[in-house]
Short mmCIF file of C-alpha atoms and ligand atoms in Angstrom, two decimals:
data_model
loop_
_atom_site.label_atom_id
_atom_site.label_comp_id
_atom_site.label_asym_id
_atom_site.label_seq_id
_atom_site.Cartn_x
_atom_site.Cartn_y
_atom_site.Cartn_z
CA MET A 1 0.00 0.00 0.00
CA ASN A 2 0.94 3.63 -0.46
CA ILE A 3 0.27 5.21 2.90
CA LEU A 4 0.47 8.93 3.66
CA LEU A 5 0.54 9.80 7.34
CA ILE A 6 -0.57 13.37 7.89
CA SER A 7 0.47 14.81 11.22
CA PRO A 8 1.03 18.42 12.32
CA GLU A 9 4.01 17.27 14.39
CA VAL A 10 6.57 14.52 13.83
CA PHE A 11 9.53 13.50 16.01
CA PRO A 12 12.44 14.31 15.69
CA PHE A 13 11.58 17.30 13.47
CA ALA A 14 8.95 19.13 15.52
CA LYS A 15 7.30 17.97 18.74
CA THR A 16 5.00 19.37 21.41
CA GLY A 17 3.53 16.09 22.69
CA GLY A 18 2.80 12.41 22.17
CA LEU A 19 1.42 12.79 18.65
CA ALA A 20 4.93 13.60 17.40
CA ASP A 21 6.32 10.39 18.88
CA VAL A 22 3.57 8.37 17.21
CA ALA A 23 4.03 10.10 13.84
CA GLY A 24 7.77 9.51 14.10
CA ALA A 25 7.62 5.82 14.93
CA LEU A 26 4.49 4.34 13.31
CA PRO A 27 5.54 5.11 9.69
CA GLU A 28 8.88 3.40 10.25
CA ALA A 29 7.13 0.32 11.67
CA LEU A 30 4.75 0.25 8.67
CA ALA A 31 7.61 0.71 6.20
CA LYS A 32 9.44 -2.23 7.77
CA LYS A 33 6.43 -4.37 6.87
CA GLY A 34 6.99 -3.60 3.19
CA HIS A 35 4.73 -0.60 2.54
CA LYS A 36 5.56 2.71 0.90
CA VAL A 37 5.06 5.22 3.67
CA SER A 38 5.33 9.00 3.56
CA VAL A 39 4.77 11.60 6.25
CA ILE A 40 3.93 15.24 5.71
CA LEU A 41 4.08 18.22 8.05
CA PRO A 42 4.52 21.99 7.89
CA TYR A 43 8.06 23.34 7.65
CA TYR A 44 8.10 25.09 11.03
CA GLN A 45 10.93 27.22 12.36
CA LEU A 46 11.45 24.42 14.91
CA VAL A 47 12.47 21.96 12.18
CA ARG A 48 15.42 24.23 11.32
CA LYS A 49 16.20 24.88 15.00
CA ASN A 50 16.35 21.13 15.57
CA GLY A 51 19.09 21.00 12.95
CA PHE A 52 17.25 19.52 9.95
CA LYS A 53 17.74 20.78 6.41
CA PRO A 54 15.35 18.95 4.07
CA ALA A 55 16.09 19.31 0.35
CA LEU A 56 13.89 21.17 -2.10
CA PHE A 57 11.69 18.59 -3.84
CA LYS A 58 9.37 20.83 -5.87
CA LYS A 59 9.37 24.61 -6.07
CA ASN A 60 6.37 26.89 -6.39
CA ILE A 61 3.51 24.41 -6.38
CA SER A 62 0.33 26.40 -6.79
CA LEU A 63 -3.10 25.97 -5.28
CA ARG A 64 -6.33 27.94 -5.14
CA ILE A 65 -7.80 29.04 -1.85
CA ASN A 66 -10.33 31.78 -1.25
CA ASN A 67 -10.39 32.64 -4.97
CA ARG A 68 -6.69 33.37 -4.95
CA GLU A 69 -3.72 31.53 -6.29
CA GLU A 70 -1.01 30.79 -3.73
CA VAL A 71 2.30 28.97 -4.00
CA PHE A 72 4.43 26.89 -1.64
CA ASN A 73 7.53 24.71 -1.82
CA LEU A 74 7.62 21.00 -1.08
CA LEU A 75 10.74 19.78 0.75
CA LEU A 76 11.85 16.19 1.29
CA MET A 77 14.05 14.29 3.68
CA LYS A 78 14.51 10.50 3.88
CA ASN A 79 14.32 9.11 7.40
CA ASP A 80 14.60 5.39 8.22
CA GLY A 81 12.90 4.14 5.08
CA VAL A 82 10.20 6.82 5.23
CA ASP A 83 9.85 9.86 2.96
CA VAL A 84 9.24 12.90 5.14
CA TYR A 85 7.77 15.86 3.24
CA PHE A 86 7.53 19.42 4.50
CA ILE A 87 5.19 22.17 3.31
CA GLU A 88 7.26 25.36 3.14
CA LYS A 89 5.11 28.48 3.42
CA ASN A 90 6.96 30.89 5.64
CA GLU A 91 4.16 33.37 6.30
CA TYR A 92 2.23 30.54 8.00
CA TYR A 93 4.83 28.23 9.53
CA ASP A 94 8.04 30.18 10.13
CA ARG A 95 7.07 31.09 13.71
CA GLU A 96 8.46 30.39 17.15
CA PHE A 97 5.72 27.92 18.14
CA LEU A 98 3.65 25.31 16.27
CA TYR A 99 0.08 26.22 17.22
CA GLY A 100 0.29 29.23 19.53
CA THR A 101 2.19 30.98 22.30
CA PRO A 102 1.72 30.30 26.06
CA GLN A 103 -0.79 33.20 25.95
CA GLY A 104 -3.02 31.46 23.42
CA ASP A 105 -3.53 30.01 19.95
CA TYR A 106 -2.37 31.81 16.80
CA GLN A 107 -5.32 33.81 15.47
CA ASP A 108 -4.98 32.51 11.91
CA ASN A 109 -4.85 28.77 12.71
CA ALA A 110 -7.91 28.07 10.53
CA PHE A 111 -6.05 29.48 7.53
CA ARG A 112 -2.73 27.88 8.49
CA PHE A 113 -4.21 24.39 8.65
CA ALA A 114 -6.65 24.77 5.76
CA PHE A 115 -3.61 25.76 3.72
CA TYR A 116 -1.78 22.71 5.07
CA ALA A 117 -4.65 20.46 3.90
CA LYS A 118 -4.86 22.06 0.46
CA ALA A 119 -1.09 21.99 0.04
CA ILE A 120 -0.95 18.28 0.85
CA LEU A 121 -3.59 17.51 -1.75
CA ALA A 122 -1.80 19.71 -4.30
CA SER A 123 1.44 17.83 -3.53
CA ILE A 124 -0.01 14.41 -4.38
CA ARG A 125 0.60 14.91 -8.11
CA HIS A 126 4.30 15.18 -7.29
CA ILE A 127 4.49 12.62 -4.47
CA GLY A 128 2.32 10.00 -6.20
CA LYS A 129 -1.10 8.45 -5.75
CA GLN A 130 -1.94 7.28 -2.23
CA ASP A 131 -4.17 4.43 -1.06
CA ILE A 132 -4.49 5.60 2.55
CA TYR A 133 -4.68 9.09 3.96
CA HIS A 134 -4.07 8.59 7.66
CA CYS A 135 -5.05 11.92 9.21
CA ASN A 136 -4.22 12.84 12.79
CA ASP A 137 -6.02 15.36 14.99
CA TRP A 138 -7.97 18.47 14.01
CA GLN A 139 -5.13 20.08 12.07
CA SER A 140 -5.64 17.46 9.33
CA GLY A 141 -9.44 17.35 9.60
CA LEU A 142 -10.17 19.19 6.35
CA ILE A 143 -8.30 16.66 4.22
CA PRO A 144 -11.06 14.02 4.22
CA LEU A 145 -13.59 16.80 3.58
CA TYR A 146 -11.71 18.16 0.54
CA ILE A 147 -11.09 14.62 -0.80
CA LYS A 148 -14.77 13.70 -0.55
CA THR A 149 -16.05 16.99 -1.98
CA HIS A 150 -13.57 18.87 -4.22
CA TYR A 151 -11.78 15.74 -5.43
CA LYS A 152 -14.64 13.25 -5.49
CA ASP A 153 -14.42 12.72 -9.26
CA ASP A 154 -10.66 12.90 -9.52
CA PRO A 155 -9.11 9.49 -10.32
CA MET A 156 -6.03 10.50 -8.32
CA PHE A 157 -8.18 10.52 -5.17
CA ASN A 158 -11.55 8.87 -5.60
CA LYS A 159 -10.46 5.37 -4.65
CA ALA A 160 -8.38 6.46 -1.67
CA LYS A 161 -9.52 5.84 1.89
CA ALA A 162 -9.16 8.15 4.86
CA LEU A 163 -8.62 7.19 8.48
CA PHE A 164 -8.94 9.92 11.10
CA THR A 165 -7.11 9.27 14.36
CA ILE A 166 -8.06 11.28 17.42
CA HIS A 167 -5.21 11.78 19.86
CA ASN A 168 -7.17 14.17 22.06
CA MET A 169 -10.94 14.91 21.91
CA ALA A 170 -10.55 18.24 23.64
CA TYR A 171 -8.68 19.95 20.80
CA GLN A 172 -11.39 20.30 18.19
CA GLY A 173 -10.17 23.01 15.82
CA LEU A 174 -13.11 25.33 16.49
CA PHE A 175 -13.31 28.59 14.54
CA PRO A 176 -15.85 31.39 14.01
CA LYS A 177 -18.16 30.56 11.14
CA ASP A 178 -17.06 33.62 9.13
CA VAL A 179 -14.01 31.65 7.98
CA VAL A 180 -16.17 29.02 6.21
CA PRO A 181 -16.25 30.58 2.71
CA TYR A 182 -12.60 31.61 2.87
CA LEU A 183 -11.61 27.95 3.29
CA ASP A 184 -13.66 26.89 0.25
CA ILE A 185 -16.15 24.96 2.37
CA SER A 186 -19.68 25.08 1.01
CA TRP A 187 -22.28 26.65 3.33
CA ASP A 188 -24.40 23.54 2.62
CA LEU A 189 -22.01 21.62 4.87
CA PHE A 190 -22.37 24.09 7.72
CA THR A 191 -25.22 22.27 9.50
CA PRO A 192 -25.47 20.33 12.76
CA SER A 193 -25.19 17.07 10.79
CA GLY A 194 -22.24 18.60 8.91
CA VAL A 195 -19.23 20.55 10.12
CA GLU A 196 -21.07 22.98 12.40
CA PHE A 197 -20.52 22.64 16.13
CA TRP A 198 -22.65 25.06 18.14
CA ASP A 199 -22.46 27.77 15.49
CA LYS A 200 -18.74 27.30 14.93
CA LEU A 201 -16.76 25.44 12.31
CA SER A 202 -15.01 22.34 13.69
CA PHE A 203 -12.08 20.85 11.78
CA MET A 204 -12.29 17.75 13.95
CA LYS A 205 -15.92 17.22 13.04
CA ALA A 206 -14.97 17.42 9.35
CA GLY A 207 -12.41 14.70 9.97
CA ILE A 208 -14.88 12.47 11.80
CA ILE A 209 -17.69 12.87 9.29
CA PHE A 210 -15.76 12.58 6.03
CA SER A 211 -13.34 9.78 6.96
CA ASP A 212 -13.97 6.13 6.15
CA ALA A 213 -13.03 5.15 9.70
CA ILE A 214 -12.07 6.82 12.94
CA SER A 215 -9.65 5.57 15.52
CA THR A 216 -8.28 6.66 18.82
CA VAL A 217 -5.14 5.71 20.67
CA SER A 218 -6.36 3.16 23.21
CA LYS A 219 -9.29 0.78 23.57
CA GLY A 220 -10.25 2.42 26.85
CA TYR A 221 -10.43 5.94 25.39
CA SER A 222 -12.36 4.68 22.33
CA LYS A 223 -15.11 3.63 24.75
CA GLU A 224 -14.84 6.64 27.05
CA ILE A 225 -15.40 9.13 24.21
CA LEU A 226 -18.86 7.65 23.63
CA THR A 227 -19.91 9.10 27.00
CA SER A 228 -20.81 12.68 27.83
CA GLU A 229 -18.04 12.81 30.46
CA PHE A 230 -15.23 12.28 27.94
CA GLY A 231 -16.85 12.96 24.54
CA CYS A 232 -16.41 16.76 24.73
CA GLY A 233 -19.77 17.19 22.99
CA PHE A 234 -18.95 14.72 20.22
CA ASP A 235 -20.24 11.58 21.99
CA GLY A 236 -23.51 11.54 20.02
CA LEU A 237 -21.73 11.92 16.68
CA LEU A 238 -19.20 9.25 17.58
CA LYS A 239 -21.96 6.88 18.66
CA SER A 240 -23.53 7.29 15.24
CA ARG A 241 -20.23 6.06 13.78
CA GLU A 242 -19.52 3.43 16.42
CA LYS A 243 -19.13 0.59 13.92
CA ASP A 244 -16.31 2.52 12.22
CA LEU A 245 -14.60 3.48 15.48
CA TYR A 246 -11.45 1.63 16.58
CA GLY A 247 -9.01 1.83 19.48
CA ILE A 248 -5.35 1.02 18.84
CA ILE A 249 -2.83 1.60 21.61
CA ASN A 250 0.31 3.58 20.75
CA GLY A 251 3.63 1.81 20.86
CA VAL A 252 7.05 2.81 22.14
CA ASP A 253 10.02 3.40 19.88
CA TYR A 254 12.62 1.40 21.81
CA SER A 255 15.41 2.71 19.61
CA VAL A 256 14.71 6.12 21.21
CA TRP A 257 13.42 5.16 24.68
CA ASN A 258 15.77 2.51 26.00
CA PRO A 259 18.11 2.92 29.01
CA ALA A 260 20.60 0.44 27.53
CA ILE A 261 21.45 2.77 24.63
CA ASP A 262 20.11 6.18 25.72
CA LYS A 263 22.76 8.81 24.94
CA PHE A 264 21.22 11.38 27.28
CA ILE A 265 21.56 9.43 30.56
CA ALA A 266 24.43 9.12 33.03
CA GLY A 267 24.45 5.33 33.58
CA LYS A 268 23.30 2.66 31.15
CA TYR A 269 21.19 -0.26 32.36
CA ASP A 270 18.82 -2.93 31.12
CA GLU A 271 16.26 -5.45 32.35
CA ASN A 272 18.99 -7.86 33.52
CA ASP A 273 20.98 -5.34 35.49
CA LEU A 274 19.41 -2.15 36.86
CA ASN A 275 22.56 -0.95 38.64
CA GLY A 276 23.16 2.00 36.31
CA LYS A 277 19.90 3.55 37.50
CA ALA A 278 21.46 4.83 40.75
CA GLU A 279 23.95 6.84 38.67
CA CYS A 280 21.04 8.35 36.75
CA LYS A 281 19.25 9.30 39.97
CA LYS A 282 22.36 11.06 41.29
CA ASP A 283 22.73 12.91 38.01
CA LEU A 284 19.08 13.97 38.01
CA ALA A 285 19.06 15.07 41.65
CA GLY A 286 22.23 17.08 40.96
CA ALA A 287 20.73 18.76 37.91
CA PHE A 288 17.87 20.09 40.07
CA GLY A 289 19.92 20.91 43.19
CA ILE A 290 18.34 18.10 45.21
CA LYS A 291 20.49 16.13 47.66
CA TYR A 292 20.85 12.54 46.44
CA ASN A 293 19.37 10.00 48.83
CA ALA A 294 18.99 6.39 47.69
CA LYS A 295 16.46 5.78 50.46
CA ARG A 296 14.17 8.68 49.65
CA PRO A 297 12.02 8.31 46.54
CA LEU A 298 12.38 10.85 43.76
CA ILE A 299 9.02 11.40 42.09
CA ALA A 300 8.85 12.95 38.63
CA MET A 301 6.56 14.36 35.98
CA ILE A 302 7.14 15.36 32.35
CA THR A 303 4.09 17.00 30.96
CA ARG A 304 2.35 19.71 29.07
CA LEU A 305 1.21 22.06 31.80
CA ALA A 306 -2.51 21.79 31.09
CA GLU A 307 -5.52 21.09 33.34
CA GLN A 308 -5.97 17.77 31.50
CA LYS A 309 -2.86 16.42 33.19
CA GLY A 310 -4.22 16.81 36.73
CA ILE A 311 -1.39 19.15 37.71
CA ASP A 312 -3.73 21.12 39.97
CA LEU A 313 -4.01 18.01 42.18
CA VAL A 314 -0.23 17.75 42.35
CA VAL A 315 0.03 21.40 43.39
CA ASN A 316 -2.62 20.82 46.07
CA ILE A 317 -0.82 17.89 47.68
CA MET A 318 2.79 19.03 47.22
CA LYS A 319 3.29 19.44 50.99
CA ASP A 320 2.12 15.86 51.50
CA ILE A 321 4.39 14.49 48.76
CA LEU A 322 7.44 16.19 50.27
CA LYS A 323 6.98 14.50 53.64
CA GLU A 324 8.22 11.27 52.10
CA ALA A 325 9.80 12.12 48.77
CA ASP A 326 11.48 14.71 46.56
CA PHE A 327 9.84 15.94 43.39
CA VAL A 328 10.96 17.11 39.95
CA ILE A 329 8.89 18.34 37.04
CA LEU A 330 9.73 19.22 33.45
CA GLY A 331 6.77 21.02 31.96
CA PHE A 332 5.65 23.76 29.67
CA GLY A 333 2.24 25.15 28.84
CA ASP A 334 -0.36 27.42 30.42
CA GLU A 335 1.24 30.58 31.76
CA LYS A 336 -0.69 30.14 35.03
CA TYR A 337 0.92 26.77 35.76
CA ASN A 338 4.33 27.80 34.43
CA ASN A 339 4.32 30.41 37.22
CA ILE A 340 2.80 28.21 39.95
CA PHE A 341 5.52 25.59 39.50
CA LYS A 342 8.29 28.19 39.36
CA GLY A 343 6.90 29.44 42.69
CA LEU A 344 6.96 25.93 44.21
CA ALA A 345 10.62 25.52 43.21
CA LYS A 346 11.48 28.69 45.15
CA LYS A 347 9.36 27.75 48.14
CA TYR A 348 10.73 24.22 48.49
CA LYS A 349 14.29 24.75 47.28
CA GLY A 350 16.36 21.56 47.52
CA LYS A 351 13.28 19.32 47.53
CA VAL A 352 11.37 20.42 44.46
CA GLY A 353 13.06 20.82 41.08
CA VAL A 354 11.22 22.63 38.31
CA SER A 355 12.17 23.19 34.69
CA VAL A 356 9.67 25.23 32.70
CA LYS A 357 10.63 24.50 29.10
CA PHE A 358 10.52 21.83 26.44
CA ASP A 359 13.72 19.81 26.67
CA ASN A 360 14.08 16.40 25.05
CA ALA A 361 17.46 15.53 26.62
CA LEU A 362 16.23 16.39 30.11
CA SER A 363 13.09 14.29 29.57
CA HIS A 364 15.31 11.22 29.08
CA LYS A 365 17.35 12.04 32.21
CA ILE A 366 14.12 12.25 34.22
CA GLU A 367 12.73 8.97 32.89
CA ALA A 368 15.97 7.25 33.93
CA GLY A 369 16.68 9.04 37.20
CA ALA A 370 13.30 9.06 38.93
CA ASP A 371 11.92 6.27 41.13
CA MET A 372 8.29 7.00 40.36
CA PHE A 373 6.48 8.76 37.55
CA LEU A 374 3.23 10.61 38.21
CA MET A 375 0.35 10.86 35.71
CA PRO A 376 -2.80 11.97 37.54
CA SER A 377 -4.59 12.89 34.29
CA ARG A 378 -8.25 13.89 34.24
CA TYR A 379 -8.39 12.07 30.93
CA GLU A 380 -5.61 10.41 28.95
CA PRO A 381 -6.20 9.14 25.40
CA CYS A 382 -3.11 6.92 25.55
CA GLY A 383 -0.25 8.46 27.48
CA LEU A 384 3.28 7.56 26.48
CA ASN A 385 5.37 8.40 29.52
CA GLN A 386 3.90 5.60 31.62
CA MET A 387 5.10 3.15 28.95
CA TYR A 388 8.53 4.83 28.70
CA SER A 389 8.73 4.72 32.49
CA LEU A 390 8.16 0.95 32.56
CA LYS A 391 11.19 0.42 30.33
CA TYR A 392 13.29 2.72 32.57
CA ALA A 393 12.25 0.90 35.78
CA THR A 394 10.49 4.05 36.94
CA VAL A 395 7.23 3.02 38.56
CA PRO A 396 4.10 4.69 37.11
CA VAL A 397 1.55 6.16 39.53
CA VAL A 398 -1.47 6.92 37.38
CA ARG A 399 -5.13 7.73 37.36
CA ALA A 400 -7.23 4.84 35.99
CA VAL A 401 -8.40 6.53 32.77
CA GLY A 402 -8.01 5.85 29.04
CA GLY A 403 -4.67 4.44 27.98
CA LEU A 404 -3.29 4.70 31.52
CA ASP A 405 -5.94 2.26 32.72
CA ASP A 406 -5.24 -0.06 29.77
CA THR A 407 -1.48 -0.25 30.30
CA ILE A 408 -1.01 -0.11 34.08
CA GLN A 409 -2.15 -2.77 36.54
CA ASN A 410 -2.12 -2.08 40.26
CA PHE A 411 0.75 -3.81 42.08
CA ASN A 412 -0.61 -6.40 44.47
CA VAL A 413 1.70 -7.03 47.43
CA VAL A 414 0.26 -10.52 47.96
CA THR A 415 0.31 -11.93 44.43
CA LYS A 416 3.25 -9.66 43.52
CA LYS A 417 1.63 -9.00 40.16
CA GLY A 418 1.18 -5.55 38.60
CA ASN A 419 3.36 -2.78 37.15
CA GLY A 420 2.38 0.38 38.98
CA PHE A 421 -0.16 2.17 41.18
CA LYS A 422 -3.58 3.37 40.08
CA PHE A 423 -6.29 5.49 41.61
CA LYS A 424 -9.85 6.13 40.45
CA ASP A 425 -11.15 9.52 41.52
CA ALA A 426 -9.55 12.79 40.46
CA THR A 427 -9.21 13.96 44.05
CA ASN A 428 -6.33 15.04 46.29
CA GLU A 429 -7.06 12.14 48.64
CA ALA A 430 -7.03 9.46 45.95
CA LEU A 431 -3.78 10.74 44.44
CA SER A 432 -2.17 11.00 47.89
CA GLY A 433 -3.32 7.46 48.66
CA ALA A 434 -1.69 6.01 45.54
CA ILE A 435 1.57 7.84 46.24
CA LYS A 436 1.53 6.57 49.82
CA ASP A 437 1.05 3.00 48.55
CA ALA A 438 3.98 3.43 46.18
CA VAL A 439 6.20 4.85 48.94
CA THR A 440 5.29 1.96 51.27
CA VAL A 441 6.39 -0.60 48.68
CA PHE A 442 9.50 1.50 47.90
CA LYS A 443 10.60 1.09 51.51
CA ASN A 444 10.50 -2.71 51.20
CA LYS A 445 13.52 -3.35 48.98
CA LYS A 446 12.58 -6.91 48.07
CA LEU A 447 9.04 -6.01 47.06
CA TRP A 448 10.25 -2.94 45.15
CA ASP A 449 12.76 -5.05 43.21
CA THR A 450 9.98 -7.45 42.25
CA LEU A 451 7.86 -4.54 41.07
CA LEU A 452 10.75 -3.13 39.01
CA LYS A 453 11.18 -6.53 37.37
CA ASN A 454 7.50 -6.55 36.45
CA CYS A 455 7.84 -3.05 34.97
CA VAL A 456 10.84 -3.74 32.75
CA ALA A 457 9.30 -7.00 31.50
CA CYS A 458 6.43 -5.10 29.83
CA ASP A 459 6.69 -4.84 26.06
CA TYR A 460 4.86 -2.05 24.25
CA SER A 461 6.81 -2.06 20.98
CA TRP A 462 5.14 -0.78 17.79
CA GLU A 463 5.14 -4.21 16.15
CA SER A 464 1.65 -5.28 17.26
CA SER A 465 0.03 -1.81 16.96
CA ALA A 466 1.41 -1.33 13.44
CA GLU A 467 -0.07 -4.71 12.52
CA GLN A 468 -3.47 -3.55 13.84
CA TYR A 469 -3.29 -0.34 11.76
CA LEU A 470 -2.48 -2.37 8.63
CA LYS A 471 -5.44 -4.63 9.24
CA LEU A 472 -7.66 -1.58 9.68
CA TYR A 473 -6.34 0.09 6.47
CA LYS A 474 -7.05 -3.12 4.53
CA ASN A 475 -10.56 -3.37 5.96
CA LEU A 476 -11.40 0.03 4.47
CA PHE A 477 -11.41 -1.34 0.90
P1 ADP B 501 0.37 14.50 25.35
O1 ADP B 501 0.50 14.09 23.93
O2 ADP B 501 -1.04 14.67 25.82
O3 ADP B 501 1.18 15.72 25.68
P2 ADP B 501 1.68 11.97 25.99
O4 ADP B 501 1.97 11.29 27.28
O5 ADP B 501 0.96 11.16 24.97
O6 ADP B 501 0.95 13.34 26.29
O7 ADP B 501 3.07 12.38 25.32
C1 ADP B 501 3.87 13.40 25.82
C2 ADP B 501 5.22 13.38 25.09
O8 ADP B 501 5.78 14.68 25.14
C3 ADP B 501 6.22 12.46 25.75
O9 ADP B 501 7.17 12.01 24.80
C4 ADP B 501 6.90 13.41 26.75
O10 ADP B 501 8.16 12.96 27.14
C5 ADP B 501 6.97 14.67 25.95
N1 ADP B 501 6.98 15.93 26.72
C6 ADP B 501 5.93 16.55 27.32
N2 ADP B 501 6.34 17.71 27.91
C7 ADP B 501 7.66 17.82 27.66
C8 ADP B 501 8.66 18.80 27.99
N3 ADP B 501 8.36 19.89 28.70
N4 ADP B 501 9.93 18.60 27.56
C9 ADP B 501 10.24 17.49 26.85
N5 ADP B 501 9.35 16.53 26.51
C10 ADP B 501 8.08 16.68 26.89
#
């Protein structure tokens, strides 16, 4: 099959969250199975800052949008058997951030990502005919719409199938309806059974309605989004498409997340010998000005600083946490939380380490150096760090939602089965309780060693998830 994976962020070129890791690793896993796989993303400033210089593939490709002709360049870079294409249009993508600043979204995102969709479709004549358009998140939502409307009689497109994968229901690409005609979307489609969502245009709704199938990134979340609690207003629509809705858990790229070969960490270790982990803990504690103590747990988080991640609960119980443990967080996001955590670092100097930025190298050091990894998410479509943590013998403490619930089983001190600690309610008490359980087991060296063995034995490689995607692609024909 010719598969085009469309993602607004792709590791290692440009990343703000888990979607980039998926879009970096899944294509490679599919290509290894003998398919022709391409990936396409905007040529952001960040791609250059990360040191990549893709070559010019086709200059001045033109497209029509809003009754105007516009041009862009298509760039190409080969990466592990995958063709990675970039849409170069500097007025839209040559900016400091991908989607917006910490103060809010870029005002012209509707135009930026409608252009992205149109540019991808205009590029197909140069890239070659595709069988599968695998779209990810709202930024690619207009692609299925354009294929099924503007291109419905075009032999280059009319046999192709579109899969729309939702990595987060809460980001819906909502825009004032005035933009509708400017994006070449017919007003006929702006209805409640079309792309209208409470008098606004929703890119995500376009993706859901016009795709041949929809998937999300864990079985648990694929069920949760059919309820009003997690559906973010789309539960009814998703129910109407339930037979085309799938849940496929993300995998881990173990060539990137593996303490035996990780170039960012101080001591190497693997499932047979965890000794190097102590070196990593010393290194991490040192980096945050925390005194190293093998007997005191070091609890960590790496996260977008957004309400979704349950960080308010962590702030509420910080005093409690510090009675028995030290705490480090690497996070970036809402200005409010950027400041709250900076404040906590000052208040609890030597016990709390805070780094408010996006830092890939530091994220590896934290995975390796911490004893426990906290993910108290209010909802979590898949979650990747709990799976990375397992490989790094860093015990996940998670809320039982979505992908976290699917991948983490509570450690049972009697049967000695389980790979972490889980709690149900999004409350201070429930989170505190799970941390206390983890600390109690930490203090019993024999039990803790058993738990670490259970963690590192878990295998979440892409192999099986890539196989499930292939089966799904084939089912669309
Ligand atoms: P989400 O996609 O909702 O942000 P995931 O758990 O699926 O959450 O994936 C988050 C990814 O982003 C992980 O690879 C994590 O290590 C990374 N990440 C999040 N925040 C930062 C940060 N401040 N610096 C470096 N990496 C980060």
